[in-house]
PDB file of C-alpha atoms in Angstrom:
ATOM      1  CA  UNK A  18      84.241  28.733 -34.932  1.00 91.00           C
ATOM      2  CA  UNK A  19      82.764  28.367 -38.425  1.00 95.00           C
ATOM      3  CA  UNK A  20      79.357  27.963 -40.073  1.00 96.00           C
ATOM      4  CA  UNK A  21      78.610  25.243 -42.648  1.00 96.00           C
ATOM      5  CA  UNK A  22      75.781  22.946 -43.779  1.00 97.00           C
ATOM      6  CA  UNK A  23      77.393  19.534 -43.214  1.00 97.00           C
ATOM      7  CA  UNK A  24      74.176  17.476 -43.499  1.00 97.00           C
ATOM      8  CA  UNK A  25      72.578  19.120 -46.595  1.00 97.00           C
ATOM      9  CA  UNK A  26      69.414  20.242 -44.798  1.00 96.00           C
ATOM     10  CA  UNK A  27      69.864  23.892 -45.917  1.00 96.00           C
ATOM     11  CA  UNK A  28      70.510  25.001 -42.324  1.00 97.00           C
ATOM     12  CA  UNK A  29      73.897  26.382 -41.240  1.00 97.00           C
ATOM     13  CA  UNK A  30      75.526  24.206 -38.594  1.00 97.00           C
ATOM     14  CA  UNK A  31      78.339  25.244 -36.262  1.00 97.00           C
ATOM     15  CA  UNK A  32      81.766  23.747 -35.581  1.00 97.00           C
ATOM     16  CA  UNK A  33      83.845  25.037 -32.657  1.00 94.00           C
ATOM     17  CA  UNK A  34      87.501  24.368 -31.856  1.00 90.00           C
ATOM     18  CA  UNK A  35      88.877  25.581 -28.554  1.00 82.00           C
ATOM     19  CA  UNK A  36      90.089  25.021 -25.036  1.00 78.00           C
ATOM     20  CA  UNK A  37      87.342  24.156 -22.578  1.00 73.00           C
ATOM     21  CA  UNK A  38      87.410  24.096 -18.811  1.00 70.00           C
ATOM     22  CA  UNK A  39      88.336  20.390 -18.749  1.00 69.00           C
ATOM     23  CA  UNK A  40      89.298  19.387 -22.305  1.00 73.00           C
ATOM     24  CA  UNK A  41      90.624  20.355 -25.743  1.00 80.00           C
ATOM     25  CA  UNK A  42      87.975  19.336 -28.278  1.00 87.00           C
ATOM     26  CA  UNK A  43      86.327  20.231 -31.571  1.00 93.00           C
ATOM     27  CA  UNK A  44      82.562  19.942 -31.369  1.00 93.00           C
ATOM     28  CA  UNK A  45      79.739  20.121 -33.916  1.00 96.00           C
ATOM     29  CA  UNK A  46      76.367  21.726 -33.219  1.00 97.00           C
ATOM     30  CA  UNK A  47      73.554  20.712 -35.608  1.00 97.00           C
ATOM     31  CA  UNK A  48      71.122  23.461 -36.529  1.00 97.00           C
ATOM     32  CA  UNK A  49      67.647  22.187 -35.626  1.00 97.00           C
ATOM     33  CA  UNK A  50      65.863  25.335 -36.814  1.00 96.00           C
ATOM     34  CA  UNK A  51      63.865  27.805 -34.719  1.00 95.00           C
ATOM     35  CA  UNK A  52      67.086  29.143 -33.139  1.00 94.00           C
ATOM     36  CA  UNK A  53      67.896  25.739 -31.667  1.00 97.00           C
ATOM     37  CA  UNK A  54      71.182  23.789 -31.889  1.00 97.00           C
ATOM     38  CA  UNK A  55      71.914  20.206 -30.844  1.00 97.00           C
ATOM     39  CA  UNK A  56      75.400  19.231 -29.663  1.00 95.00           C
ATOM     40  CA  UNK A  57      76.379  16.094 -31.555  1.00 96.00           C
ATOM     41  CA  UNK A  58      77.556  13.039 -29.569  1.00 93.00           C
ATOM     42  CA  UNK A  59      80.899  12.813 -31.394  1.00 92.00           C
ATOM     43  CA  UNK A  60      83.878  15.156 -31.063  1.00 90.00           C
ATOM     44  CA  UNK A  61      87.382  15.569 -32.527  1.00 91.00           C
ATOM     45  CA  UNK A  62      90.730  16.582 -31.083  1.00 87.00           C
ATOM     46  CA  UNK A  63      90.851  20.328 -30.565  1.00 83.00           C
ATOM     47  CA  UNK A  64      92.927  23.193 -29.184  1.00 80.00           C
ATOM     48  CA  UNK A  65      93.442  26.913 -29.581  1.00 78.00           C
ATOM     49  CA  UNK A  66      94.204  26.566 -33.306  1.00 86.00           C
ATOM     50  CA  UNK A  67      91.812  26.809 -36.256  1.00 93.00           C
ATOM     51  CA  UNK A  68      88.780  24.987 -37.607  1.00 95.00           C
ATOM     52  CA  UNK A  69      87.250  25.166 -41.095  1.00 96.00           C
ATOM     53  CA  UNK A  70      84.530  23.576 -43.171  1.00 97.00           C
ATOM     54  CA  UNK A  71      85.736  22.696 -46.688  1.00 95.00           C
ATOM     55  CA  UNK A  72      84.996  20.084 -49.344  1.00 96.00           C
ATOM     56  CA  UNK A  73      88.631  18.969 -49.546  1.00 94.00           C
ATOM     57  CA  UNK A  74      87.874  15.621 -51.231  1.00 93.00           C
ATOM     58  CA  UNK A  75      85.515  17.174 -53.791  1.00 92.00           C
ATOM     59  CA  UNK A  76      82.535  14.897 -53.097  1.00 94.00           C
ATOM     60  CA  UNK A  77      79.985  17.654 -52.581  1.00 94.00           C
ATOM     61  CA  UNK A  78      79.940  17.434 -48.757  1.00 96.00           C
ATOM     62  CA  UNK A  79      81.896  19.787 -46.491  1.00 97.00           C
ATOM     63  CA  UNK A  80      84.576  18.166 -44.350  1.00 97.00           C
ATOM     64  CA  UNK A  81      86.355  19.556 -41.247  1.00 97.00           C
ATOM     65  CA  UNK A  82      89.981  20.711 -41.093  1.00 97.00           C
ATOM     66  CA  UNK A  83      91.471  21.359 -37.638  1.00 95.00           C
ATOM     67  CA  UNK A  84      94.904  22.712 -36.669  1.00 93.00           C
ATOM     68  CA  UNK A  85      96.344  23.240 -33.232  1.00 88.00           C
ATOM     69  CA  UNK A  86      98.441  22.038 -30.322  1.00 82.00           C
ATOM     70  CA  UNK A  87      97.855  18.554 -28.908  1.00 72.00           C
ATOM     71  CA  UNK A  88      97.992  18.777 -25.105  1.00 65.00           C
ATOM     72  CA  UNK A  89      98.456  15.002 -24.777  1.00 64.00           C
ATOM     73  CA  UNK A  90     101.441  14.568 -27.115  1.00 60.00           C
ATOM     74  CA  UNK A  91     102.901  18.050 -26.757  1.00 68.00           C
ATOM     75  CA  UNK A  92     103.018  18.519 -30.538  1.00 80.00           C
ATOM     76  CA  UNK A  93     101.228  20.424 -33.272  1.00 87.00           C
ATOM     77  CA  UNK A  94      98.691  18.785 -35.582  1.00 91.00           C
ATOM     78  CA  UNK A  95      96.588  19.245 -38.708  1.00 94.00           C
ATOM     79  CA  UNK A  96      93.638  16.822 -38.867  1.00 95.00           C
ATOM     80  CA  UNK A  97      91.310  16.217 -41.809  1.00 96.00           C
ATOM     81  CA  UNK A  98      87.905  14.750 -40.885  1.00 96.00           C
ATOM     82  CA  UNK A  99      86.030  13.305 -43.872  1.00 97.00           C
ATOM     83  CA  UNK A 100      82.271  13.819 -43.986  1.00 97.00           C
ATOM     84  CA  UNK A 101      80.711  10.328 -44.198  1.00 97.00           C
ATOM     85  CA  UNK A 102      77.456  11.824 -45.570  1.00 96.00           C
ATOM     86  CA  UNK A 103      75.482  10.232 -42.724  1.00 96.00           C
ATOM     87  CA  UNK A 104      76.015  12.797 -39.982  1.00 94.00           C
ATOM     88  CA  UNK A 105      79.398  11.429 -38.876  1.00 96.00           C
ATOM     89  CA  UNK A 106      83.058  12.123 -39.681  1.00 97.00           C
ATOM     90  CA  UNK A 107      86.178   9.943 -40.024  1.00 96.00           C
ATOM     91  CA  UNK A 108      89.796  10.986 -39.468  1.00 96.00           C
ATOM     92  CA  UNK A 109      91.708  10.561 -42.733  1.00 95.00           C
ATOM     93  CA  UNK A 110      95.468  10.476 -43.250  1.00 95.00           C
ATOM     94  CA  UNK A 111      96.935  13.213 -45.497  1.00 95.00           C
ATOM     95  CA  UNK A 112     100.350  14.789 -46.057  1.00 95.00           C
ATOM     96  CA  UNK A 113      99.155  18.223 -44.899  1.00 95.00           C
ATOM     97  CA  UNK A 114     101.773  19.842 -42.619  1.00 94.00           C
ATOM     98  CA  UNK A 115     101.176  20.212 -38.889  1.00 93.00           C
ATOM     99  CA  UNK A 116     100.431  23.751 -37.674  1.00 92.00           C
ATOM    100  CA  UNK A 117      99.852  24.680 -34.046  1.00 84.00           C
ATOM    101  CA  UNK A 118      98.858  27.560 -31.848  1.00 77.00           C
ATOM    102  CA  UNK A 119      98.624  30.251 -32.990  1.00 83.00           C
ATOM    103  CA  UNK A 120      97.842  29.475 -36.611  1.00 90.00           C
ATOM    104  CA  UNK A 121      95.721  30.643 -39.523  1.00 93.00           C
ATOM    105  CA  UNK A 122      94.229  28.767 -42.478  1.00 96.00           C
ATOM    106  CA  UNK A 123      92.699  29.967 -45.759  1.00 96.00           C
ATOM    107  CA  UNK A 124      91.066  27.406 -48.059  1.00 97.00           C
ATOM    108  CA  UNK A 125      90.317  28.097 -51.740  1.00 95.00           C
ATOM    109  CA  UNK A 126      90.992  26.747 -55.227  1.00 93.00           C
ATOM    110  CA  UNK A 127      94.117  28.840 -55.759  1.00 91.00           C
ATOM    111  CA  UNK A 128      95.209  27.221 -59.044  1.00 87.00           C
ATOM    112  CA  UNK A 129      91.665  26.922 -60.466  1.00 86.00           C
ATOM    113  CA  UNK A 130      91.847  23.159 -61.064  1.00 87.00           C
ATOM    114  CA  UNK A 131      88.508  22.395 -59.370  1.00 90.00           C
ATOM    115  CA  UNK A 132      89.953  21.218 -56.022  1.00 92.00           C
ATOM    116  CA  UNK A 133      90.293  23.109 -52.753  1.00 94.00           C
ATOM    117  CA  UNK A 134      93.847  24.040 -51.723  1.00 95.00           C
ATOM    118  CA  UNK A 135      95.062  25.101 -48.267  1.00 96.00           C
ATOM    119  CA  UNK A 136      97.337  27.946 -47.168  1.00 95.00           C
ATOM    120  CA  UNK A 137      98.770  27.898 -43.620  1.00 95.00           C
ATOM    121  CA  UNK A 138     100.503  30.408 -41.365  1.00 93.00           C
ATOM    122  CA  UNK A 139     101.657  29.999 -37.758  1.00 89.00           C
ATOM    123  CA  UNK A 140     103.734  27.839 -35.497  1.00 85.00           C
ATOM    124  CA  UNK A 141     105.107  24.738 -37.220  1.00 87.00           C
ATOM    125  CA  UNK A 142     108.107  22.432 -36.942  1.00 84.00           C
ATOM    126  CA  UNK A 143     107.746  21.427 -40.616  1.00 86.00           C
ATOM    127  CA  UNK A 144     108.592  24.858 -42.077  1.00 83.00           C
ATOM    128  CA  UNK A 145     110.180  26.765 -39.173  1.00 83.00           C
ATOM    129  CA  UNK A 146     112.066  29.160 -41.465  1.00 76.00           C
ATOM    130  CA  UNK A 147     108.884  30.548 -43.069  1.00 82.00           C
ATOM    131  CA  UNK A 148     106.157  29.716 -40.552  1.00 87.00           C
ATOM    132  CA  UNK A 149     103.847  29.090 -43.494  1.00 89.00           C
ATOM    133  CA  UNK A 150     103.001  26.640 -46.280  1.00 91.00           C
ATOM    134  CA  UNK A 151     100.922  26.356 -49.433  1.00 92.00           C
ATOM    135  CA  UNK A 152      99.348  22.930 -50.055  1.00 93.00           C
ATOM    136  CA  UNK A 153      97.995  22.424 -53.582  1.00 92.00           C
ATOM    137  CA  UNK A 154      95.451  19.615 -53.827  1.00 93.00           C
ATOM    138  CA  UNK A 155      96.779  17.134 -56.435  1.00 89.00           C
ATOM    139  CA  UNK A 156      94.604  14.058 -55.814  1.00 83.00           C
ATOM    140  CA  UNK A 157      92.498  12.422 -53.105  1.00 83.00           C
ATOM    141  CA  UNK A 158      94.080  13.375 -49.745  1.00 88.00           C
ATOM    142  CA  UNK A 159      97.433  14.184 -51.409  1.00 92.00           C
ATOM    143  CA  UNK A 160      98.949  17.656 -51.670  1.00 94.00           C
ATOM    144  CA  UNK A 161     101.976  19.335 -53.178  1.00 90.00           C
ATOM    145  CA  UNK A 162     103.217  21.102 -50.055  1.00 90.00           C
ATOM    146  CA  UNK A 163     105.783  23.886 -50.254  1.00 86.00           C
ATOM    147  CA  UNK A 164     107.032  26.574 -47.844  1.00 85.00           C
ATOM    148  CA  UNK A 165     105.348  29.893 -48.504  1.00 85.00           C
ATOM    149  CA  UNK A 166     106.168  33.517 -47.663  1.00 81.00           C
ATOM    150  CA  UNK A 167     107.798  34.360 -44.353  1.00 78.00           C
ATOM    151  CA  UNK A 168     104.934  34.430 -41.876  1.00 77.00           C
ATOM    152  CA  UNK A 169     104.545  36.351 -38.639  1.00 75.00           C
ATOM    153  CA  UNK A 170     103.298  33.862 -36.048  1.00 76.00           C
ATOM    154  CA  UNK A 171     102.516  36.739 -33.695  1.00 78.00           C
ATOM    155  CA  UNK A 172     100.067  38.008 -36.331  1.00 83.00           C
ATOM    156  CA  UNK A 173      98.803  34.837 -38.088  1.00 88.00           C
ATOM    157  CA  UNK A 174      96.031  36.518 -40.067  1.00 89.00           C
ATOM    158  CA  UNK A 175      95.059  34.636 -43.220  1.00 93.00           C
ATOM    159  CA  UNK A 176      91.977  35.337 -45.333  1.00 94.00           C
ATOM    160  CA  UNK A 177      91.198  34.766 -49.015  1.00 94.00           C
ATOM    161  CA  UNK A 178      89.073  36.679 -51.527  1.00 93.00           C
ATOM    162  CA  UNK A 179      89.209  37.753 -55.175  1.00 91.00           C
ATOM    163  CA  UNK A 180      90.357  41.245 -54.243  1.00 88.00           C
ATOM    164  CA  UNK A 181      91.266  42.367 -57.773  1.00 85.00           C
ATOM    165  CA  UNK A 182      88.199  40.804 -59.450  1.00 88.00           C
ATOM    166  CA  UNK A 183      90.252  38.761 -61.941  1.00 83.00           C
ATOM    167  CA  UNK A 184      88.606  35.393 -61.240  1.00 86.00           C
ATOM    168  CA  UNK A 185      91.098  33.865 -58.798  1.00 87.00           C
ATOM    169  CA  UNK A 186      91.655  33.927 -55.031  1.00 91.00           C
ATOM    170  CA  UNK A 187      94.118  36.373 -53.469  1.00 91.00           C
ATOM    171  CA  UNK A 188      95.300  36.464 -49.854  1.00 91.00           C
ATOM    172  CA  UNK A 189      95.580  38.735 -46.879  1.00 90.00           C
ATOM    173  CA  UNK A 190      98.677  37.207 -45.298  1.00 89.00           C
ATOM    174  CA  UNK A 191      99.670  38.691 -41.948  1.00 85.00           C
ATOM    175  CA  UNK A 192     100.292  42.361 -42.880  1.00 79.00           C
ATOM    176  CA  UNK A 193     100.628  41.710 -46.636  1.00 81.00           C
ATOM    177  CA  UNK A 194      98.224  41.550 -49.559  1.00 83.00           C
ATOM    178  CA  UNK A 195      99.287  38.709 -51.874  1.00 85.00           C
ATOM    179  CA  UNK A 196      97.963  38.657 -55.426  1.00 82.00           C
ATOM    180  CA  UNK A 197      97.273  35.453 -57.372  1.00 83.00           C
ATOM    181  CA  UNK A 198      97.951  35.426 -61.130  1.00 70.00           C
ATOM    182  CA  UNK A 199      95.624  32.468 -61.937  1.00 60.00           C
ATOM    183  CA  UNK A 200      98.205  29.653 -61.609  1.00 50.00           C
ATOM    184  CA  UNK A 201      98.787  29.693 -57.836  1.00 49.00           C
ATOM    185  CA  UNK A 202     101.754  31.990 -58.439  1.00 57.00           C
ATOM    186  CA  UNK A 203     101.098  34.300 -55.520  1.00 61.00           C
ATOM    187  CA  UNK A 204     103.241  37.354 -54.868  1.00 54.00           C
ATOM    188  CA  UNK A 205     103.064  40.620 -52.929  1.00 51.00           C
ATOM    189  CA  UNK A 206     100.790  43.222 -54.518  1.00 49.00           C
ATOM    190  CA  UNK A 207     103.561  45.616 -55.528  1.00 41.00           C
ATOM    191  CA  UNK A 208     103.980  47.436 -58.857  1.00 40.00           C
ATOM    192  CA  UNK A 209     107.099  45.571 -60.025  1.00 43.00           C
ATOM    193  CA  UNK A 210     106.380  41.905 -59.259  1.00 59.00           C
ATOM    194  CA  UNK A 211     108.484  39.293 -61.046  1.00 71.00           C
ATOM    195  CA  UNK A 212     107.088  37.564 -64.103  1.00 79.00           C
ATOM    196  CA  UNK A 213     108.309  34.102 -65.134  1.00 85.00           C
ATOM    197  CA  UNK A 214     108.104  32.108 -68.360  1.00 89.00           C
ATOM    198  CA  UNK A 215     108.938  28.421 -68.881  1.00 91.00           C
ATOM    199  CA  UNK A 216     109.503  26.854 -72.303  1.00 93.00           C
ATOM    200  CA  UNK A 217     109.027  24.294 -73.609  1.00 93.00           C
ATOM    201  CA  UNK A 218     106.332  22.937 -71.307  1.00 90.00           C
ATOM    202  CA  UNK A 219     105.621  20.015 -71.618  1.00 91.00           C
ATOM    203  CA  UNK A 220     109.299  19.179 -72.085  1.00 93.00           C
ATOM    204  CA  UNK A 221     111.462  16.096 -72.655  1.00 92.00           C
ATOM    205  CA  UNK A 222     115.195  16.567 -72.004  1.00 93.00           C
ATOM    206  CA  UNK A 223     115.389  20.178 -70.804  1.00 94.00           C
ATOM    207  CA  UNK A 224     113.364  23.320 -70.247  1.00 95.00           C
ATOM    208  CA  UNK A 225     114.319  26.982 -69.902  1.00 95.00           C
ATOM    209  CA  UNK A 226     113.175  29.501 -67.295  1.00 94.00           C
ATOM    210  CA  UNK A 227     113.386  33.263 -67.767  1.00 92.00           C
ATOM    211  CA  UNK A 228     112.295  35.922 -65.291  1.00 89.00           C
ATOM    212  CA  UNK A 229     111.998  39.686 -65.141  1.00 87.00           C
ATOM    213  CA  UNK A 230     113.925  39.688 -61.854  1.00 87.00           C
ATOM    214  CA  UNK A 231     116.746  37.794 -60.183  1.00 91.00           C
ATOM    215  CA  UNK A 232     115.991  34.132 -59.390  1.00 92.00           C
ATOM    216  CA  UNK A 233     117.722  33.087 -56.163  1.00 92.00           C
ATOM    217  CA  UNK A 234     116.794  29.406 -56.179  1.00 92.00           C
ATOM    218  CA  UNK A 235     114.553  26.801 -57.808  1.00 93.00           C
ATOM    219  CA  UNK A 236     113.090  23.796 -55.989  1.00 90.00           C
ATOM    220  CA  UNK A 237     111.527  20.927 -57.948  1.00 89.00           C
ATOM    221  CA  UNK A 238     108.993  18.584 -56.274  1.00 83.00           C
ATOM    222  CA  UNK A 239     107.002  15.635 -57.560  1.00 79.00           C
ATOM    223  CA  UNK A 240     103.226  15.366 -57.390  1.00 68.00           C
ATOM    224  CA  UNK A 241     103.368  13.918 -53.852  1.00 64.00           C
ATOM    225  CA  UNK A 242     105.279  16.961 -52.584  1.00 65.00           C
ATOM    226  CA  UNK A 243     108.656  15.179 -52.307  1.00 76.00           C
ATOM    227  CA  UNK A 244     111.588  17.445 -53.133  1.00 82.00           C
ATOM    228  CA  UNK A 245     113.493  16.087 -56.141  1.00 88.00           C
ATOM    229  CA  UNK A 246     116.081  18.773 -56.803  1.00 90.00           C
ATOM    230  CA  UNK A 247     117.140  22.199 -55.550  1.00 91.00           C
ATOM    231  CA  UNK A 248     119.231  24.692 -57.508  1.00 92.00           C
ATOM    232  CA  UNK A 249     120.889  27.853 -56.169  1.00 93.00           C
ATOM    233  CA  UNK A 250     121.029  30.767 -58.624  1.00 92.00           C
ATOM    234  CA  UNK A 251     121.583  34.483 -58.915  1.00 92.00           C
ATOM    235  CA  UNK A 252     120.353  34.960 -62.446  1.00 92.00           C
ATOM    236  CA  UNK A 253     117.352  35.962 -64.539  1.00 92.00           C
ATOM    237  CA  UNK A 254     117.456  32.681 -66.473  1.00 93.00           C
ATOM    238  CA  UNK A 255     118.067  28.991 -65.887  1.00 93.00           C
ATOM    239  CA  UNK A 256     118.285  25.770 -67.883  1.00 94.00           C
ATOM    240  CA  UNK A 257     116.783  22.690 -66.215  1.00 94.00           C
ATOM    241  CA  UNK A 258     118.136  19.272 -67.191  1.00 94.00           C
ATOM    242  CA  UNK A 259     115.162  16.848 -67.144  1.00 94.00           C
ATOM    243  CA  UNK A 260     116.964  13.825 -68.567  1.00 91.00           C
ATOM    244  CA  UNK A 261     116.900  11.934 -65.261  1.00 90.00           C
ATOM    245  CA  UNK A 262     113.230  12.624 -64.488  1.00 93.00           C
ATOM    246  CA  UNK A 263     110.547  10.005 -64.940  1.00 92.00           C
ATOM    247  CA  UNK A 264     107.550  11.151 -67.017  1.00 91.00           C
ATOM    248  CA  UNK A 265     104.910  12.996 -65.016  1.00 87.00           C
ATOM    249  CA  UNK A 266     103.889  16.260 -63.381  1.00 83.00           C
ATOM    250  CA  UNK A 267     106.352  18.306 -61.313  1.00 86.00           C
ATOM    251  CA  UNK A 268     106.063  21.557 -59.386  1.00 81.00           C
ATOM    252  CA  UNK A 269     108.630  24.352 -59.394  1.00 86.00           C
ATOM    253  CA  UNK A 270     109.084  26.814 -56.543  1.00 83.00           C
ATOM    254  CA  UNK A 271     110.949  29.777 -58.011  1.00 87.00           C
ATOM    255  CA  UNK A 272     112.313  32.054 -55.306  1.00 84.00           C
ATOM    256  CA  UNK A 273     113.393  35.682 -55.469  1.00 82.00           C
ATOM    257  CA  UNK A 274     113.987  38.260 -52.771  1.00 74.00           C
ATOM    258  CA  UNK A 275     110.331  39.371 -52.753  1.00 67.00           C
ATOM    259  CA  UNK A 276     108.331  36.518 -54.277  1.00 66.00           C
ATOM    260  CA  UNK A 277     107.812  32.772 -54.226  1.00 70.00           C
ATOM    261  CA  UNK A 278     106.328  31.681 -57.549  1.00 77.00           C
ATOM    262  CA  UNK A 279     104.889  28.216 -58.140  1.00 74.00           C
ATOM    263  CA  UNK A 280     104.683  26.665 -61.598  1.00 80.00           C
ATOM    264  CA  UNK A 281     103.744  23.235 -62.941  1.00 79.00           C
ATOM    265  CA  UNK A 282     105.763  21.438 -65.604  1.00 88.00           C
ATOM    266  CA  UNK A 283     105.090  18.186 -67.423  1.00 89.00           C
ATOM    267  CA  UNK A 284     107.946  15.834 -68.354  1.00 92.00           C
ATOM    268  CA  UNK A 285     107.452  13.605 -71.414  1.00 92.00           C
ATOM    269  CA  UNK A 286     109.505  10.777 -72.885  1.00 82.00           C
TER     270      UNK A 286
END
């Protein structure tokens, strides 16, 4: 259940996702003023998952994001409903990962690029080893999706706020506090977190990565979220050969024993 002004009338409307006595649906209640709400004639697929208002397509109107378990297909789902700006919504295809019941969602601009990103925790067949994912908004309805920290699906708590007052969004993730260092590099709030530097960036033929701790692996994905290369390491430094990469933007997931750090690199020719 979440509040949001979906029709720009300055009144907070209500969206509810849940299991009813005869159906699984997400419903919208329009705030009519004077403590009165009107159930809208449309509805979306729903379940015991999550529901959020968020302007995911950056058009100035809040959309609806729903996660949960589909009782008809027996599978999990994540649905994005675009606000048509006329009081209705349309289901839009995205590459956001499916998360079921239970699940948690926290939406914020984690990398400060002006677009809303999505963090997930809970039951999922897409990232079963972590039970979580971070989806960075790269373009209209397209996300760079990567597995995140190991999540506890029994305790799928996920909330975001600028807890350290440094201008970016941090996370309460299950029983952890995760701090954001302004570039969507989010790590546990512990005294000795790992720092990473990449140079040169942009790069042409190769780039070098150095860290204050041991890097266990590096995963490289393109802007659509497709994994391009994965490297296993046990070192504080690495040399990446970029000679076979087409020019463009790529995302690195740099893994250590206590942190998953995300960085963007640009390949030139």
